[in-house]
Short mmCIF file of C-alpha atoms in Angstrom, two decimals:
data_model
loop_
_atom_site.label_atom_id
_atom_site.label_comp_id
_atom_site.label_asym_id
_atom_site.label_seq_id
_atom_site.Cartn_x
_atom_site.Cartn_y
_atom_site.Cartn_z
CA MET O 1 -269.89 17.41 -48.81
CA SER O 2 -268.36 14.27 -50.26
CA PRO O 3 -268.49 14.17 -54.06
CA ASP O 4 -270.66 11.73 -55.96
CA ARG O 5 -267.54 10.47 -57.66
CA VAL O 6 -263.87 11.30 -58.16
CA ARG O 7 -262.26 11.02 -61.56
CA ALA O 8 -258.49 10.58 -61.79
CA VAL O 9 -256.78 12.47 -64.62
CA SER O 10 -253.54 10.63 -65.39
CA LEU O 11 -250.62 12.65 -66.73
CA SER O 12 -247.16 11.55 -67.88
CA SER O 13 -245.88 10.84 -64.37
CA ASP O 14 -248.58 12.03 -62.00
CA ARG O 15 -252.35 12.20 -61.59
CA LEU O 16 -254.82 14.81 -60.44
CA ASP O 17 -258.23 14.03 -59.00
CA VAL O 18 -261.37 15.89 -60.03
CA ALA O 19 -264.42 15.80 -57.74
CA LEU O 20 -267.85 15.57 -59.37
CA TRP O 21 -271.37 16.16 -58.06
CA GLY O 22 -274.72 16.00 -59.81
CA ASP O 23 -275.95 14.82 -63.19
CA GLU O 24 -273.29 14.48 -65.87
CA SER O 25 -275.76 15.70 -68.52
CA ALA O 26 -276.98 18.75 -66.58
CA PRO O 27 -277.39 21.86 -68.76
CA VAL O 28 -275.27 24.15 -66.54
CA ILE O 29 -271.83 23.53 -65.03
CA ILE O 30 -270.62 25.00 -61.73
CA ALA O 31 -266.83 25.17 -61.61
CA HIS O 32 -264.84 25.29 -58.37
CA VAL O 33 -261.16 25.81 -59.13
CA HIS O 34 -259.39 26.90 -55.92
CA GLY O 35 -259.06 24.32 -53.16
CA ASN O 36 -258.67 26.94 -50.43
CA GLU O 37 -262.06 28.47 -51.29
CA GLN O 38 -264.21 26.15 -49.23
CA VAL O 39 -266.94 28.74 -48.65
CA ALA O 40 -267.60 28.79 -52.39
CA LEU O 41 -267.53 24.99 -52.59
CA HIS O 42 -270.02 24.66 -49.73
CA ALA O 43 -272.39 27.13 -51.39
CA ALA O 44 -272.06 25.39 -54.76
CA ALA O 45 -272.81 21.99 -53.22
CA GLN O 46 -276.11 23.41 -51.91
CA VAL O 47 -277.18 24.22 -55.47
CA VAL O 48 -276.83 20.58 -56.55
CA GLY O 49 -280.29 19.05 -56.20
CA ARG O 50 -281.98 22.45 -56.27
CA ARG O 51 -281.13 23.05 -59.92
CA PRO O 52 -280.04 20.81 -62.83
CA VAL O 53 -276.32 21.44 -62.47
CA ARG O 54 -273.06 19.52 -62.59
CA LEU O 55 -270.52 20.68 -59.98
CA VAL O 56 -266.90 20.10 -60.99
CA GLY O 57 -264.24 20.53 -58.30
CA LEU O 58 -260.81 20.83 -59.89
CA ALA O 59 -258.90 21.27 -56.63
CA PRO O 60 -259.60 18.57 -54.02
CA GLN O 61 -256.48 19.62 -52.08
CA PRO O 62 -257.22 22.55 -49.74
CA ARG O 63 -254.73 24.98 -51.27
CA ARG O 64 -254.96 27.65 -53.94
CA ARG O 65 -252.15 26.36 -56.15
CA GLN O 66 -252.17 22.71 -57.22
CA ARG O 67 -249.11 20.53 -57.82
CA ILE O 68 -247.88 18.10 -60.44
CA ARG O 69 -244.71 16.03 -60.56
CA VAL O 70 -243.01 15.77 -63.94
CA ALA O 71 -239.81 13.80 -64.51
CA GLY O 72 -238.98 13.92 -60.81
CA ARG O 73 -239.48 17.69 -60.48
CA LEU O 74 -242.36 19.22 -58.54
CA PHE O 75 -244.26 22.10 -60.13
CA ASP O 76 -247.24 24.10 -59.00
CA PHE O 77 -249.82 26.25 -60.78
CA ASP O 78 -252.97 28.27 -60.28
CA PRO O 79 -255.91 26.25 -61.68
CA ASN O 80 -257.57 29.51 -62.74
CA ARG O 81 -254.59 30.51 -64.87
CA MET O 82 -254.07 27.29 -66.84
CA TRP O 83 -256.71 27.72 -69.52
CA THR O 84 -254.63 29.41 -72.22
CA LEU O 85 -251.06 29.10 -73.49
CA ALA O 86 -250.12 32.50 -72.07
CA GLY O 87 -251.68 31.69 -68.71
CA ARG O 88 -249.86 28.37 -68.37
CA ALA O 89 -246.51 29.94 -69.18
CA ALA O 90 -247.08 32.62 -66.53
CA THR O 91 -248.42 30.44 -63.72
CA LEU O 92 -246.27 27.29 -63.85
CA ALA O 93 -243.49 27.32 -61.23
CA CYS O 94 -240.92 24.73 -60.17
CA LEU O 95 -240.77 23.95 -56.44
CA GLY O 96 -237.82 22.79 -54.37
CA GLY O 97 -234.12 22.59 -55.09
CA ASP O 98 -231.72 25.32 -56.11
CA ALA O 99 -231.38 24.26 -59.73
CA GLN O 100 -233.84 25.71 -62.20
CA PRO O 101 -235.62 23.20 -64.44
CA THR O 102 -234.03 22.55 -67.79
CA GLU O 103 -235.82 23.66 -70.94
CA ARG O 104 -236.82 20.05 -71.51
CA GLU O 105 -238.23 19.71 -67.98
CA GLN O 106 -240.11 23.00 -68.28
CA ALA O 107 -241.51 21.99 -71.67
CA ALA O 108 -242.61 18.60 -70.30
CA ALA O 109 -244.35 20.26 -67.36
CA LEU O 110 -246.11 22.74 -69.65
CA ALA O 111 -247.23 19.86 -71.86
CA ASP O 112 -248.67 18.01 -68.86
CA LEU O 113 -250.43 21.15 -67.67
CA ALA O 114 -251.90 21.71 -71.13
CA ASP O 115 -253.08 18.09 -71.18
CA TYR O 116 -254.71 18.49 -67.78
CA ALA O 117 -256.37 21.77 -68.79
CA GLU O 118 -257.86 20.21 -71.91
CA ARG O 119 -259.21 17.21 -70.02
CA ALA O 120 -260.58 19.47 -67.30
CA TRP O 121 -262.22 21.55 -70.04
CA HIS O 122 -263.90 18.37 -71.27
CA LEU O 123 -265.23 17.71 -67.75
CA LEU O 124 -266.57 21.27 -67.75
CA GLY O 125 -268.68 20.50 -70.80
CA ALA O 126 -266.10 21.00 -73.57
CA GLY O 127 -267.58 24.35 -74.50
CA GLN O 128 -271.10 23.00 -74.97
CA ARG O 129 -272.66 24.21 -71.69
CA PRO O 130 -272.65 27.52 -69.80
CA ILE O 131 -270.43 27.78 -66.74
CA VAL O 132 -270.88 29.41 -63.34
CA ALA O 133 -267.61 29.79 -61.43
CA ALA O 134 -267.80 29.85 -57.62
CA HIS O 135 -265.09 31.88 -55.88
CA ASN O 136 -264.46 33.23 -52.40
CA ASN O 137 -264.45 36.94 -51.65
CA ALA O 138 -263.96 38.92 -48.45
CA ASP O 139 -264.27 42.46 -47.15
CA GLY O 140 -262.04 44.65 -49.30
CA LEU O 141 -260.53 41.76 -51.27
CA LEU O 142 -262.30 42.39 -54.58
CA PRO O 143 -264.95 45.14 -54.41
CA VAL O 144 -267.22 45.67 -57.37
CA ASP O 145 -265.94 49.26 -57.62
CA ALA O 146 -262.53 47.92 -58.65
CA LEU O 147 -264.09 46.58 -61.85
CA LEU O 148 -266.16 49.59 -62.82
CA GLY O 149 -263.28 51.50 -64.37
CA GLU O 150 -261.72 48.53 -66.15
CA PRO O 151 -261.43 48.82 -69.96
CA ALA O 152 -263.21 45.47 -70.32
CA THR O 153 -266.26 46.58 -68.30
CA LEU O 154 -269.13 47.07 -70.74
CA ALA O 155 -271.96 47.80 -68.29
CA SER O 156 -272.73 47.65 -64.59
CA CYS O 157 -275.67 47.63 -62.21
CA ARG O 158 -274.81 48.83 -58.72
CA ILE O 159 -277.27 48.55 -55.82
CA PRO O 160 -276.50 51.19 -53.15
CA HIS O 161 -277.48 49.25 -50.01
CA LEU O 162 -275.48 46.09 -50.76
CA PRO O 163 -271.89 45.39 -49.66
CA THR O 164 -269.42 46.10 -52.46
CA ASP O 165 -268.00 42.56 -52.40
CA ASP O 166 -271.42 41.04 -53.14
CA PHE O 167 -271.56 40.86 -56.94
CA LEU O 168 -271.87 38.83 -60.13
CA TYR O 169 -269.30 39.14 -62.93
CA VAL O 170 -271.13 38.31 -66.14
CA CYS O 171 -269.67 37.47 -69.55
CA HIS O 172 -272.95 36.86 -71.38
CA PRO O 173 -275.23 39.82 -72.29
CA PRO O 174 -278.56 37.89 -72.19
CA ALA O 175 -277.75 36.61 -68.70
CA TYR O 176 -276.80 40.13 -67.61
CA GLU O 177 -280.17 41.41 -68.83
CA ARG O 178 -281.99 38.71 -66.86
CA LEU O 179 -280.01 39.38 -63.69
CA THR O 180 -280.49 43.15 -63.81
CA ALA O 181 -284.19 43.11 -64.74
CA LEU O 182 -284.94 42.43 -61.06
CA PRO O 183 -281.75 43.64 -59.33
CA PHE O 184 -280.60 41.08 -56.82
CA ALA O 185 -276.89 41.86 -56.59
CA HIS O 186 -274.30 44.17 -58.06
CA ALA O 187 -273.62 42.98 -61.59
CA VAL O 188 -270.83 43.77 -64.03
CA LEU O 189 -270.93 42.86 -67.72
CA ARG O 190 -267.57 42.24 -69.36
CA ASP O 191 -266.68 43.02 -72.96
CA ASP O 192 -264.93 39.77 -73.86
CA THR O 193 -263.16 41.37 -76.80
CA ARG O 194 -261.25 43.66 -74.41
CA ALA O 195 -260.46 41.17 -71.64
CA PRO O 196 -256.70 40.56 -71.18
CA ASP O 197 -255.44 37.00 -71.57
CA ASP O 198 -254.61 36.07 -67.98
CA GLY O 199 -255.24 32.37 -68.55
CA SER O 200 -258.42 32.38 -66.48
CA LEU O 201 -261.44 30.19 -67.07
CA SER O 202 -263.44 33.27 -68.02
CA VAL O 203 -260.97 34.02 -70.83
CA ARG O 204 -261.13 30.45 -72.13
CA CYS O 205 -264.92 30.71 -72.12
CA ALA O 206 -264.67 33.99 -74.03
CA HIS O 207 -262.40 32.39 -76.63
CA GLU O 208 -264.83 29.48 -77.04
CA GLY O 209 -268.04 31.52 -76.92
CA VAL O 210 -269.24 29.85 -73.70
CA PRO O 211 -271.66 31.84 -71.48
CA TYR O 212 -269.96 32.46 -68.13
CA ILE O 213 -270.80 34.05 -64.78
CA ASN O 214 -268.45 34.46 -61.83
CA VAL O 215 -270.08 34.44 -58.37
CA GLU O 216 -268.28 35.93 -55.37
CA CYS O 217 -269.06 34.09 -52.11
CA HIS O 218 -268.44 35.73 -48.73
CA PRO O 219 -267.71 33.66 -45.58
CA ALA O 220 -270.15 35.70 -43.48
CA ARG O 221 -273.16 35.38 -45.78
CA GLY O 222 -274.24 31.74 -45.70
CA ASP O 223 -277.48 31.31 -47.62
CA ARG O 224 -276.83 34.50 -49.58
CA ASN O 225 -273.94 32.74 -51.35
CA ARG O 226 -276.23 29.88 -52.34
CA ASP O 227 -278.87 32.33 -53.56
CA LEU O 228 -276.32 34.19 -55.70
CA LEU O 229 -275.33 30.92 -57.32
CA LEU O 230 -278.97 29.97 -57.86
CA ALA O 231 -279.61 33.32 -59.54
CA ALA O 232 -276.60 32.85 -61.81
CA VAL O 233 -277.68 29.34 -62.77
CA ASP O 234 -281.23 30.51 -63.46
CA ALA O 235 -279.90 33.24 -65.74
CA LEU O 236 -278.07 30.63 -67.82
CA LEU O 237 -280.65 27.84 -67.94
CA PRO O 238 -282.25 27.33 -71.36
CA ARG O 239 -285.45 29.32 -71.80
#
């Protein structure tokens, strides 16, 4: 599952590597943001070659939160909470030592994180291509029922015989219509105007008007994860 190439993103005093698979000009991007979610990465890698996609891995290190060093201080952050100003402020944390970072150190770290987020956004198509995000799920971790009562849920399609953690979270009405015309998985359509700003990639896509689908991959489902991703990509490919 080695990437086709690795691009180094240099910051003020550190660098972060981004793993890339597939054609740079592909019409759909698959984003993998959490390094500990290897099930999702494995499933996404199986889509490369089967569909015209570019897979972008923002977290080569096998941990959920990534790290940057700024002015000698070590900080960490959730790569799926760095996409907006509010998200960066909430997720950035200083590691090690008893002393809290100074305002200048915190500001420098936030500036580096903003720089990284913008360059990562460019690698994800800079708002010009739809995005499928591949995430891990597990029994009881995030069931589709938990989303049905959310204020931002605009519509849903629930299939009785399927496990509740097997679903697609869709932020693009035309794609939702395609996915629910021949029900393949639970699907939830989000009202982007009511989604809270948690700094997630889905919120950045909403702000930029980028079609987005989140796919939940389960460690026990193998080819099913790949097929969910294929369905999501197909729903976003140009007609």
